[in-house]
Short mmCIF file of C-alpha atoms in Angstrom, two decimals:
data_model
loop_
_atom_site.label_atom_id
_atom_site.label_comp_id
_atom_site.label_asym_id
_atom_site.label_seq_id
_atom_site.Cartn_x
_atom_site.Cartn_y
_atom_site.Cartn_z
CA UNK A 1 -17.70 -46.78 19.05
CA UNK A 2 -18.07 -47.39 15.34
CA UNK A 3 -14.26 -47.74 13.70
CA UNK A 4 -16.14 -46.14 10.75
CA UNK A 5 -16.80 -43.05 12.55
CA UNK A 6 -13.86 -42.30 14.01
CA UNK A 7 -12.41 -43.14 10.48
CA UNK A 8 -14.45 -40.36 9.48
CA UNK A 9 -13.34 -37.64 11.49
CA UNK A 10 -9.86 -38.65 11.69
CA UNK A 11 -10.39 -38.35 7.34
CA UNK A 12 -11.83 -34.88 8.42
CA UNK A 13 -8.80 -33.37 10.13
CA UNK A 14 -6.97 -31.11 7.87
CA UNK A 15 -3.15 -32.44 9.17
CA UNK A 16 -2.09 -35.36 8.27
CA UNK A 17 -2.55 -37.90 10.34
CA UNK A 18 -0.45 -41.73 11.30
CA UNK A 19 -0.93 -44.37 13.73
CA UNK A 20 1.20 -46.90 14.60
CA UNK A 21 1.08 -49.68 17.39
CA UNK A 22 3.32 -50.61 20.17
CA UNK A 23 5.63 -52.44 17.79
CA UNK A 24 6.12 -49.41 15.21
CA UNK A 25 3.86 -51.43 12.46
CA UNK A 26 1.48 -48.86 10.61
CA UNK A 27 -2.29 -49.20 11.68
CA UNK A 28 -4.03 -46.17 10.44
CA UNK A 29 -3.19 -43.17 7.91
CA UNK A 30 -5.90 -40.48 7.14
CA UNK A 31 -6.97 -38.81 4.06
CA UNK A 32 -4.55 -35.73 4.10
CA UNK A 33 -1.49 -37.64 4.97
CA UNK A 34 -2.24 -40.06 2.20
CA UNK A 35 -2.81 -36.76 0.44
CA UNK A 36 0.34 -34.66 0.71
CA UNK A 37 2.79 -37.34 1.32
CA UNK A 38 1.30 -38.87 -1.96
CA UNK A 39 1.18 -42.12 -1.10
CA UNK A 40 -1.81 -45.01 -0.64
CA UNK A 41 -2.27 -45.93 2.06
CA UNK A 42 -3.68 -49.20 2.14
CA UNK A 43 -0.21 -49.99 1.05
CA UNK A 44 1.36 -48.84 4.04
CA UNK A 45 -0.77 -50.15 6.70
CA UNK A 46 0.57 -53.37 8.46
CA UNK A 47 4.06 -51.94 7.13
CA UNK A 48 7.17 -50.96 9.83
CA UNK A 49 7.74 -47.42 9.84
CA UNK A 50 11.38 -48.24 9.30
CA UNK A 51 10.41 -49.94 6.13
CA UNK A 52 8.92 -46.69 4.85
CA UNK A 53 9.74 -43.60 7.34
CA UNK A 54 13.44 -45.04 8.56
CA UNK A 55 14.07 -41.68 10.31
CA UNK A 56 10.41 -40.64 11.69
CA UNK A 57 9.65 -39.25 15.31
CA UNK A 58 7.42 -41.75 15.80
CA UNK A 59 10.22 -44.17 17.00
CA UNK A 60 11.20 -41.19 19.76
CA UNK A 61 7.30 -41.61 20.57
CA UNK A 62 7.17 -45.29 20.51
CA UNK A 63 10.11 -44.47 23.35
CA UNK A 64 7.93 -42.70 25.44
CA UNK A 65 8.75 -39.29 24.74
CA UNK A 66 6.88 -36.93 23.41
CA UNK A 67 8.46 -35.20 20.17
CA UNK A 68 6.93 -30.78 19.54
CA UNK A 69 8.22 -29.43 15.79
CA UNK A 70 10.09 -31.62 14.91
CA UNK A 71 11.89 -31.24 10.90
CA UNK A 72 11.73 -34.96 9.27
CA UNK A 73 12.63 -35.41 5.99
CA UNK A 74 11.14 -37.72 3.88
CA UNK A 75 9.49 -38.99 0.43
CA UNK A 76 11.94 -36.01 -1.02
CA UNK A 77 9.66 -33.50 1.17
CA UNK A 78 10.08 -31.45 4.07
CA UNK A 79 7.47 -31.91 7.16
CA UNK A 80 6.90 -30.36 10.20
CA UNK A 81 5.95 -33.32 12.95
CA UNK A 82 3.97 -33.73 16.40
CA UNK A 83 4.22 -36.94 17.74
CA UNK A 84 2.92 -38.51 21.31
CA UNK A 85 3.04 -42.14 22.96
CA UNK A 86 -0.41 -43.61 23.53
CA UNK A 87 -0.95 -45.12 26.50
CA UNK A 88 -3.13 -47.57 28.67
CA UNK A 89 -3.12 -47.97 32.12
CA UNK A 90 0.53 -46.59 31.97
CA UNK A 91 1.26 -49.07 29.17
CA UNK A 92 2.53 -47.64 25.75
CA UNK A 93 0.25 -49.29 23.25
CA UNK A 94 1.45 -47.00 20.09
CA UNK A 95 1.71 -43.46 18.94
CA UNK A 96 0.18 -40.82 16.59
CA UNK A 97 1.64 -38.31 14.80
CA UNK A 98 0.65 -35.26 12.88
CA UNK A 99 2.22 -33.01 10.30
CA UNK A 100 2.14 -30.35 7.57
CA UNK A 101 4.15 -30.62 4.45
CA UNK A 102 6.41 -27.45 3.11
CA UNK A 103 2.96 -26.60 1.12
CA UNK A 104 0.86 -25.98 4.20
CA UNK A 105 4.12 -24.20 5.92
CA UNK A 106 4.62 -21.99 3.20
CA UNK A 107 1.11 -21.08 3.26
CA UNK A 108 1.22 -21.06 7.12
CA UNK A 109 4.90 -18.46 7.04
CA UNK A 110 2.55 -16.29 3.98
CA UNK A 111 -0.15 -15.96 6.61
CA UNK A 112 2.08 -15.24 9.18
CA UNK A 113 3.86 -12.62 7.49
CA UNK A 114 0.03 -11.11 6.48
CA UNK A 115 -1.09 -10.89 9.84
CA UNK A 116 2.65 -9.11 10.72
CA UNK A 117 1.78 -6.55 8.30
CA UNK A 118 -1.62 -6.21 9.41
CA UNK A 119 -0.40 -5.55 13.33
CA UNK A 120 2.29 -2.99 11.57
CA UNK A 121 -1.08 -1.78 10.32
CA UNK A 122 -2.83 -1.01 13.06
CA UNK A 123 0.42 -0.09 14.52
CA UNK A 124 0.05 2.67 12.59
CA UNK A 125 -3.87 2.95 12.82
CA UNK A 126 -3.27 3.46 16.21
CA UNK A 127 -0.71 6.22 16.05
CA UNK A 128 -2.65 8.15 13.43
CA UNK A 129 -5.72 8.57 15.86
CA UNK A 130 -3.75 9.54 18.45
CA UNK A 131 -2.35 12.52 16.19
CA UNK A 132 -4.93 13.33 14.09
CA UNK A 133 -8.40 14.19 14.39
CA UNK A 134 -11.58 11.54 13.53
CA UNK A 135 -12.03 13.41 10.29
CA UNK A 136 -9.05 12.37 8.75
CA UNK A 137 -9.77 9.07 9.16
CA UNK A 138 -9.59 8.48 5.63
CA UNK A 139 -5.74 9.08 5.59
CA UNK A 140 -3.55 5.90 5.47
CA UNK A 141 -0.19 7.68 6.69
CA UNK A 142 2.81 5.75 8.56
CA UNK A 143 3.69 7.34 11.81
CA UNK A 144 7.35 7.94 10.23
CA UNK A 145 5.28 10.19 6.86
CA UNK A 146 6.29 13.01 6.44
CA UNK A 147 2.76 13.61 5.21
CA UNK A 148 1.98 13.37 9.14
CA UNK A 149 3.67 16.62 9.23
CA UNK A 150 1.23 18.66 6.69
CA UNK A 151 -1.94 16.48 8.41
CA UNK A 152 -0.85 17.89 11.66
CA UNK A 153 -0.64 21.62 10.15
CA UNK A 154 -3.87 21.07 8.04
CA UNK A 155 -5.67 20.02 11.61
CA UNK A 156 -4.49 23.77 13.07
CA UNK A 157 -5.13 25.68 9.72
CA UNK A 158 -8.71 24.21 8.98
CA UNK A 159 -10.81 25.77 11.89
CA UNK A 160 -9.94 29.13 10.87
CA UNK A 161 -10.99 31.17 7.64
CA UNK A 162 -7.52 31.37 5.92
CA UNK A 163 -7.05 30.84 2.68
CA UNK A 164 -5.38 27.28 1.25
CA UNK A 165 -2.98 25.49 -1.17
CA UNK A 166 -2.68 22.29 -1.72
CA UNK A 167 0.11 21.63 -3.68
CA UNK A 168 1.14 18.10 -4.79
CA UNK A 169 1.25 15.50 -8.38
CA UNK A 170 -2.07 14.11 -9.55
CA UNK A 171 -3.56 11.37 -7.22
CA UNK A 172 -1.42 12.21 -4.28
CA UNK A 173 -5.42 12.88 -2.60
CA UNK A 174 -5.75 16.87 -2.68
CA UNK A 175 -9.41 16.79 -2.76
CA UNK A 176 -9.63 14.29 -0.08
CA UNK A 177 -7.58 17.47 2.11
CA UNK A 178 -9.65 19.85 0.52
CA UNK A 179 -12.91 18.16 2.07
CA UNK A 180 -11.44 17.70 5.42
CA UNK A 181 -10.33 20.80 5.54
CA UNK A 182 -13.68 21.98 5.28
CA UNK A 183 -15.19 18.75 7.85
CA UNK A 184 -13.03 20.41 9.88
CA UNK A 185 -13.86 24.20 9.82
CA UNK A 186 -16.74 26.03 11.28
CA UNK A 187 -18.23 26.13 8.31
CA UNK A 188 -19.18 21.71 8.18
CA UNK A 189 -22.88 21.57 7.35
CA UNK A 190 -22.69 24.43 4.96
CA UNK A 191 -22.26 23.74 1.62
CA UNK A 192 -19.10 22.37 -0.09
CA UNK A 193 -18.57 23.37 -4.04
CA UNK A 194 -15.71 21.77 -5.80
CA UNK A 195 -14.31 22.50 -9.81
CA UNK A 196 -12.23 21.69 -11.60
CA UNK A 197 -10.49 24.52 -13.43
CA UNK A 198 -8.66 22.24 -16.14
CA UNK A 199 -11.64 20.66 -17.36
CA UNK A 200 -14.04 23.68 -18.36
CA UNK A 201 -13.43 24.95 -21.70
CA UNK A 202 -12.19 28.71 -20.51
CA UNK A 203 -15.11 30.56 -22.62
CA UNK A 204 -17.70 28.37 -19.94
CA UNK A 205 -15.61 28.85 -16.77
CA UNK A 206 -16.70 32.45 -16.14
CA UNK A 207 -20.17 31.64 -16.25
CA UNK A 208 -19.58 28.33 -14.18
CA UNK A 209 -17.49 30.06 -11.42
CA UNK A 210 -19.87 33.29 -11.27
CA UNK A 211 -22.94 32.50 -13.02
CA UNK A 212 -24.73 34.62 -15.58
CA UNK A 213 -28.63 36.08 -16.36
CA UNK A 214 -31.10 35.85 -18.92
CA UNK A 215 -30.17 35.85 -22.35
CA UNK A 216 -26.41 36.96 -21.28
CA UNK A 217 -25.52 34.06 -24.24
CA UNK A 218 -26.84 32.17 -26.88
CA UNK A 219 -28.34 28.92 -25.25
CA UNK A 220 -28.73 30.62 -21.93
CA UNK A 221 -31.19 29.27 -19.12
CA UNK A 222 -34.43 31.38 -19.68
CA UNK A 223 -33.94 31.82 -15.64
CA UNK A 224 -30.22 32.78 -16.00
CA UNK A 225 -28.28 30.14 -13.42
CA UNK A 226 -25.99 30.53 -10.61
CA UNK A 227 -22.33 30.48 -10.38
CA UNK A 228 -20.43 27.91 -8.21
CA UNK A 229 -19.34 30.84 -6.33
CA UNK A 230 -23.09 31.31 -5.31
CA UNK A 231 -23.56 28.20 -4.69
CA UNK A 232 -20.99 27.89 -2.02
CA UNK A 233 -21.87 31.09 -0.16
CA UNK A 234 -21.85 30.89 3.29
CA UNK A 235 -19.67 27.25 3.09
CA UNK A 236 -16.62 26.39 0.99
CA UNK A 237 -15.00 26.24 -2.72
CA UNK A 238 -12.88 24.03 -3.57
CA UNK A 239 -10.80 25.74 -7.09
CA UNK A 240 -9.13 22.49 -8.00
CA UNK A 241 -5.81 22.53 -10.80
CA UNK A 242 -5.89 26.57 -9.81
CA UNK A 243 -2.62 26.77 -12.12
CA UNK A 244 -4.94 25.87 -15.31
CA UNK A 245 -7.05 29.13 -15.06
CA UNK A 246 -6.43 31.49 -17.72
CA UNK A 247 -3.98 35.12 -17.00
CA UNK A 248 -7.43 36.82 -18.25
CA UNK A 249 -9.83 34.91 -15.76
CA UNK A 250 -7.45 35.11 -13.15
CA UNK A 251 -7.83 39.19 -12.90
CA UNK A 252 -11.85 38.52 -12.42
CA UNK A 253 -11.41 35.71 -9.55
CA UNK A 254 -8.85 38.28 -7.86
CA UNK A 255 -10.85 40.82 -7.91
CA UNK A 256 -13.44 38.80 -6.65
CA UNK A 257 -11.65 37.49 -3.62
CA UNK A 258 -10.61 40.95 -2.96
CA UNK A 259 -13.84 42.63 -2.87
CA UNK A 260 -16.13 39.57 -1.77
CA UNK A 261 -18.90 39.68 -3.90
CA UNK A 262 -19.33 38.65 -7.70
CA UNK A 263 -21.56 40.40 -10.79
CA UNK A 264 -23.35 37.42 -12.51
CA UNK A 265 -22.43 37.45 -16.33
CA UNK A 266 -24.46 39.48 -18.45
CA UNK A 267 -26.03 41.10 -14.70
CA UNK A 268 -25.60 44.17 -12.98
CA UNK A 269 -26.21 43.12 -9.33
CA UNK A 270 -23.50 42.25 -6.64
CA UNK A 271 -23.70 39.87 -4.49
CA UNK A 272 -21.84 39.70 -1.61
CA UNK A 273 -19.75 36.41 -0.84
CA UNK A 274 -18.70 34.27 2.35
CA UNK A 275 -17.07 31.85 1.08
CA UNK A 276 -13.93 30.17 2.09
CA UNK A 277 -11.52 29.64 -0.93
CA UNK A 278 -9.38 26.62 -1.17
CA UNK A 279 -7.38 25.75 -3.99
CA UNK A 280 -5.29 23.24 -5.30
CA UNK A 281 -2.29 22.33 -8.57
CA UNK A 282 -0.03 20.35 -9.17
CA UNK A 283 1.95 22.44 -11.42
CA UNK A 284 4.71 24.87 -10.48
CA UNK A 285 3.33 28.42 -9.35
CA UNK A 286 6.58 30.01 -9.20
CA UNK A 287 8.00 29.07 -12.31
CA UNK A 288 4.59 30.41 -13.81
CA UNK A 289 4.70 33.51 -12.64
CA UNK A 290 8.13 33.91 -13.25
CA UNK A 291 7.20 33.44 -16.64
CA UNK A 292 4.10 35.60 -16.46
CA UNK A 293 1.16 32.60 -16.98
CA UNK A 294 0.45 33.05 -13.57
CA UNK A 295 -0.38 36.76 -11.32
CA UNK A 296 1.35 37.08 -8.88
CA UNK A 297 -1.53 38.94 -6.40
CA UNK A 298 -3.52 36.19 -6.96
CA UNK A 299 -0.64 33.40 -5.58
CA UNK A 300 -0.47 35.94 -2.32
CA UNK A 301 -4.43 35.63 -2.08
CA UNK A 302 -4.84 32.29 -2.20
CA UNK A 303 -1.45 31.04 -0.52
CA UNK A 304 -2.88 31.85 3.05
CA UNK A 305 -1.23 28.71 4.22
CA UNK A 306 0.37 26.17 1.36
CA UNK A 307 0.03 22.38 2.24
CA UNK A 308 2.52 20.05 0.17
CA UNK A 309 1.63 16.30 -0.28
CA UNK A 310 4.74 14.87 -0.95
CA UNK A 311 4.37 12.13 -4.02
CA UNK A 312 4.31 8.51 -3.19
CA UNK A 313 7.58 8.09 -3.99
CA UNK A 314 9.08 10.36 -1.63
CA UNK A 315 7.32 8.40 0.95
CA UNK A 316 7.83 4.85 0.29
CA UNK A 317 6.69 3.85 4.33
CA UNK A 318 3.23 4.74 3.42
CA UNK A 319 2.97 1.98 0.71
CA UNK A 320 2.94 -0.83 2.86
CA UNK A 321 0.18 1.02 4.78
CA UNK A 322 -2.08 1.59 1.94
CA UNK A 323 -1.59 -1.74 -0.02
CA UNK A 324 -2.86 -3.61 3.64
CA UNK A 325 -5.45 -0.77 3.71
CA UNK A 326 -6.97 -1.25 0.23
CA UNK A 327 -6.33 -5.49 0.11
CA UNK A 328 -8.95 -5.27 3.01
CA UNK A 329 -11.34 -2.86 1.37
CA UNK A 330 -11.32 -5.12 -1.58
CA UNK A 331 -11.98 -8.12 0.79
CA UNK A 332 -15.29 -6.83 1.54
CA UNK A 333 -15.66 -5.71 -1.61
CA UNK A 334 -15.46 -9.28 -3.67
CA UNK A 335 -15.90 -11.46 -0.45
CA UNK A 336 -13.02 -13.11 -0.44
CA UNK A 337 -9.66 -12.64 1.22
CA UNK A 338 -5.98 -11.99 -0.96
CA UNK A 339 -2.66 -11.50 0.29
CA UNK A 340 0.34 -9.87 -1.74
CA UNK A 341 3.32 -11.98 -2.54
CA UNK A 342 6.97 -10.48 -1.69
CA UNK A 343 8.03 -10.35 -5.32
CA UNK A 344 4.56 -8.41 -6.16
CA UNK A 345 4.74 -6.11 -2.87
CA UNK A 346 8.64 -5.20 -3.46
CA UNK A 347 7.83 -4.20 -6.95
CA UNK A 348 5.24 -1.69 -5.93
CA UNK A 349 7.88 -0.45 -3.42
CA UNK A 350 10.20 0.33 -6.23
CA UNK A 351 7.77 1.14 -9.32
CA UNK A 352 7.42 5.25 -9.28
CA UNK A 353 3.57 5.23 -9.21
CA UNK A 354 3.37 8.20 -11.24
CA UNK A 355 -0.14 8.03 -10.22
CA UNK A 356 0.19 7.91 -6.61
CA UNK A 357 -2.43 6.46 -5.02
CA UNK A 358 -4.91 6.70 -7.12
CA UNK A 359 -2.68 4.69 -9.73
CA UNK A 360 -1.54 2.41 -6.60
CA UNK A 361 -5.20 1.73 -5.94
CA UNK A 362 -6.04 0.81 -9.39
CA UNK A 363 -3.20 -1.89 -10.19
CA UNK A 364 -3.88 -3.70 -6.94
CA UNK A 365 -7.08 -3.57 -7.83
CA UNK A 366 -6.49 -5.44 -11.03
CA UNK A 367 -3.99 -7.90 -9.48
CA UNK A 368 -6.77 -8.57 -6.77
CA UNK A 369 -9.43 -9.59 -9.24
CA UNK A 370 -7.43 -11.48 -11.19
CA UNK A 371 -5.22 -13.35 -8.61
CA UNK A 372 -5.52 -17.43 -9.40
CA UNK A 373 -4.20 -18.55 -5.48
CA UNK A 374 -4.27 -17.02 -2.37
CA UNK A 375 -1.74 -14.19 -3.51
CA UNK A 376 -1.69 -11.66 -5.63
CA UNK A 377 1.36 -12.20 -8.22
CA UNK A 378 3.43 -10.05 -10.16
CA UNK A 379 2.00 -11.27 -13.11
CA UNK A 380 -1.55 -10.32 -12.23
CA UNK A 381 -0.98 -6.53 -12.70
CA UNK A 382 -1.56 -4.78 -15.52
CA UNK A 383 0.63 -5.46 -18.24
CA UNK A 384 1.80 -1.56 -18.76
CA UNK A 385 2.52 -1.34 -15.08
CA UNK A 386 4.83 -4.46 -15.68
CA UNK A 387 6.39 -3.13 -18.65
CA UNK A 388 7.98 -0.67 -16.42
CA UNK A 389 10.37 -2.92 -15.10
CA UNK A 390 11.31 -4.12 -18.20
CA UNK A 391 11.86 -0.39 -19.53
CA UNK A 392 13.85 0.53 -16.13
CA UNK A 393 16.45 -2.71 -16.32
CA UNK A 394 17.20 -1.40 -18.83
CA UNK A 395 18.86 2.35 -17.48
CA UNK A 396 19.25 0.80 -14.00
CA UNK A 397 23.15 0.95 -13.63
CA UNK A 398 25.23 -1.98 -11.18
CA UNK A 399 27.96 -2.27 -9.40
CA UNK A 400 31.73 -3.14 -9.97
CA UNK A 401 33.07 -4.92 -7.32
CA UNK A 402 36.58 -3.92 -8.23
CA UNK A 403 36.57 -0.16 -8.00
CA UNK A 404 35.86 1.57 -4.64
CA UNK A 405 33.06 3.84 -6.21
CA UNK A 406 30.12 3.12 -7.66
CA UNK A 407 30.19 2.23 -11.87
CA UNK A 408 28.23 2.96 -14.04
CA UNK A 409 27.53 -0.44 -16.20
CA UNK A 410 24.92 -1.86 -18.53
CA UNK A 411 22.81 -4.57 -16.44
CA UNK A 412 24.50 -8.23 -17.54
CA UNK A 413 21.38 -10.43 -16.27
CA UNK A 414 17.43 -9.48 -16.10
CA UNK A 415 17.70 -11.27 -12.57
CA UNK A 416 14.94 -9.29 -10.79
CA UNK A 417 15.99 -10.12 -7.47
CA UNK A 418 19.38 -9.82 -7.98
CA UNK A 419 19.33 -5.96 -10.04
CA UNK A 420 16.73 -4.68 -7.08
CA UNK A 421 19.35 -5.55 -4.90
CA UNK A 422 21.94 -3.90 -6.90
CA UNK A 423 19.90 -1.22 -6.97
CA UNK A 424 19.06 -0.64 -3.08
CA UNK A 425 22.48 -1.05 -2.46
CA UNK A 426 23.33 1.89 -4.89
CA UNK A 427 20.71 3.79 -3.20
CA UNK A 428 22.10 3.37 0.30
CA UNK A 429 25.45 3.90 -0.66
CA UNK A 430 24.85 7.22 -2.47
CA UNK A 431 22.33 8.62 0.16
CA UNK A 432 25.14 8.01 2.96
CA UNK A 433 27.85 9.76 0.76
CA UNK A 434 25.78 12.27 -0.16
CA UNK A 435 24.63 12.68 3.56
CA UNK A 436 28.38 12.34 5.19
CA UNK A 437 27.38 9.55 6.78
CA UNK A 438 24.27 11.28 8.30
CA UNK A 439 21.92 8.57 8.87
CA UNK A 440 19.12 10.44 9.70
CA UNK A 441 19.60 12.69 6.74
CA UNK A 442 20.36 9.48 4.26
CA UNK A 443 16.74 7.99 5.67
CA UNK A 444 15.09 11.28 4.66
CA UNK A 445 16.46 11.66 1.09
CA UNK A 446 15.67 7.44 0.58
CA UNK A 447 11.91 8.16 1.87
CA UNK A 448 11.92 5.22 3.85
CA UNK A 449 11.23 4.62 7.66
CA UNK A 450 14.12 4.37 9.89
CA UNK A 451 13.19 0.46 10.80
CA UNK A 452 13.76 -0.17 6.89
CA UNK A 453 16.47 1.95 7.01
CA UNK A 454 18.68 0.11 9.17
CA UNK A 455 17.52 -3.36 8.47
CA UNK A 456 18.67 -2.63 4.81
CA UNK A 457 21.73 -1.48 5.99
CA UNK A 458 22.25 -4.68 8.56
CA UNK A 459 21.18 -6.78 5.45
CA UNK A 460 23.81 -5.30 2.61
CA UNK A 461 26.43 -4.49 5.30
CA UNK A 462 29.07 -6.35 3.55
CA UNK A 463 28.03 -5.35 0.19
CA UNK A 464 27.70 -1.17 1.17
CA UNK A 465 31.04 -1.54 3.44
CA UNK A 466 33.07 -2.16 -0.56
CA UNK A 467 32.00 1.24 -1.17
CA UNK A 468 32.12 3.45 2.17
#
């Protein structure tokens, strides 16, 4: 065979590659090993291995043996080394070797911990189906959420007429339970209105929700137009930010819901209504009508059944879930593929994501398209999301070793590492006091799953047992 073409393909193997004959003198090095142990290697062939590689496996191969994984050492680098005798008629004539440098094996561990989180993934992919119906496929949920818990209530509540709630922060994905909730009802097919009470000026909303006639208002349709109310008869309404509606507007939608049917503005006709009402806010109900910005009637009437989404924060397991989830979506999305690097992933973990997933969704977005490597870096999110950290060192109090509770100090290094440590341990430490010691209450108050839980806890043992 052609020594060029085998030179060729042994160039085209991605490992490094050495050969050496019977007597341990170099006779062939390939491209990548001349690569990434950054040598040439016309220089080293003829050469003793001892002369260059004093310590390499290949002598154990030379010896017969066959050398699997093996750490060498060498060229102030770390490799990870195969090595096998070559033989001829039972003869050893030499031996080849091949290895990756602490490049390819960090890349190799960064991939390996990638496709760990993506079996946690599916993990949980595959516990979700088995709890939940198809139609909430679109929920990226741990098995340990406690948004499981509202999922599983929401899959009992939506086949029926009742009234709901959803109650939960901005971006925690009330719409996205508002239109299940309806995929899930008898009335799927039919149609599905959704507004948005907040973002009507409240002199249009009456004629949005209810509709109006002819000439009921300067710059009226000549036809008059119908309400959304009308619109969803016979299916569902969605009355998102509920809590926005005005004390005065809120009499008319009561009285509305009570009687089922609605007078057009300007108009004279009822028409009767089947519609299903669901609503949704994220602002305090009780405290409003306590106050009197909010009728009380009207909570009863639409708080058939009340579905909380707890924020993001509250359920820290679910992060991990949806940052795998939406780093494949964006895969297909800009054809190419993007892991998350620890420091990047831990920070998400800790930032408050004020705007739950929707805001969660957005920065990895931005890190995504603007990742350099293989990994998306801390640096690659936006810089207002990254000023956060800055802005919490700051209040974030540490430990002091000497006393046996926890102090209250100004942070003395911006050592990220080292304060979110601090910090977790702070956490632990106050959940278990505050719990007695309950573990399983201490895992509910952190928001974490109980595998987190405990490794945390088997990682800062010495460091939580100062303070317990």
């Amino acid at each position: 065979m052609d020594m060029s073409f085998l030179t060729n393909i042994f160039d085209a193997i991605y490992d490094g590659l050495k050969i050496v004959d019977k007597e341990g003198h170099f006779v062939f090095i390939n491209r990548a090993a001349e690569r990434n142990m950054e040598i040439k290697r016309e220089e080293w062939i003829g050469r003793h291995i001892t002369e260059l590689l004093p310590n390499s496996v290949l002598l154990d191969a030379l010896k017969g043996t066959p050398q699997v994984h093996r750490h060498n050492f060498a060229l102030n680098k770390n490799f990870i080394v195969h090595a096998s005798p070559l033989r001829i008629n039972g003869e050893i004539v030499g031996a080849v070797s091949t290895h990756k440098d602490d490049n390819e094996i960090e890349r190799l561990k960064v991939s390996f911990d990638s496709l760990n989180q993506y079996v946690h993934f599916l993990q949980n992919e595959l516990h979700r189906a088995k709890v939940l119906p198809p139609e909430m496929k679109d929920y990226i949920v741990s098995k340990d959420s406690p948004l499981v818990n509202e999922l599983t209530k929401l899959s009992k509540v939506a086949p029926t007429d009742i009234p709901v709630l959803i109650r939960g922060e901005s971006g925690v994905g009330k719409e996205l339970i508002a239109k299940n909730t309806h995929a899930l009802s008898h009335r799927m097919g039919k149609p599905y209105v959704t507004i948005n009470c907040a973002a009507i000026p409240e002199a249009l909303l009456e004629s949005e929700l209810f509709g109006y006639e002819e000439g009921s208002f300067t710059g009226a349709k000549r036809s008059g137009k119908k309400g959304k109310f009308e619109l969803a008869n016979g299916g569902t309404i969605f009355l998102d930010e509920i809590g926005d509606m005005s004390y005065h507007l809120q009499a008319k939608l009561l009285r509305v819901l009570q009687q089922k049917e609605i007078v057009r503005v300007g108009g004279n006709d009822m028409i009767p209504l089947d519609v299903r009402v669901i609503a949704a806010t994220n602002r305090n109900l009780e405290e409003m009508m306590a106050n009197g910005e909010f009728r009380e009637d009207l909570f009863y009437r639409l708080n058939g059944i009340s579905l909380n989404i707890p924020p993001l924060r509250k359920r820290k397991m679910d992060i991990d879930m949806l940052i795998t989830h939406f780093l494949k979506e964006f895969s297909y999305k800009y054809n190419r593929t993007i892991a998350i690097s620890k420091e990047a992933q831990q920070f998400l973990l800790n930032y408050p994501l004020p705007g739950n997933v929707r805001e969660l969704k957005s920065i990895l977005e931005h890190g995504f398209v603007l990742a350099q490597g293989h990994e998306i870096q801390l640096a690659d999110f936006p810089e207002a999301t990254i000023g956060f950290e800055h802005r919490a060192l700051e209040k974030v109090t540490i430990l002091k070793p000497s006393e046996n509770e926890l102090s209250l100090l100004p942070l003395d290094s911006l050592d990220l590492a080292e304060n979110v440590k601090k910090l977790e341990v702070s956490l632990l430490v106050k959940a278990l006091k505050s719990s007695n010691n309950n573990k399983s209450k201490a895992i509910k108050v952190l928001g974490i799953s109980r595998q987190s839980f405990y490794e945390k806890l088997k990682k800062y043992e010495k460091e939580i047992a100062c303070y317990l």
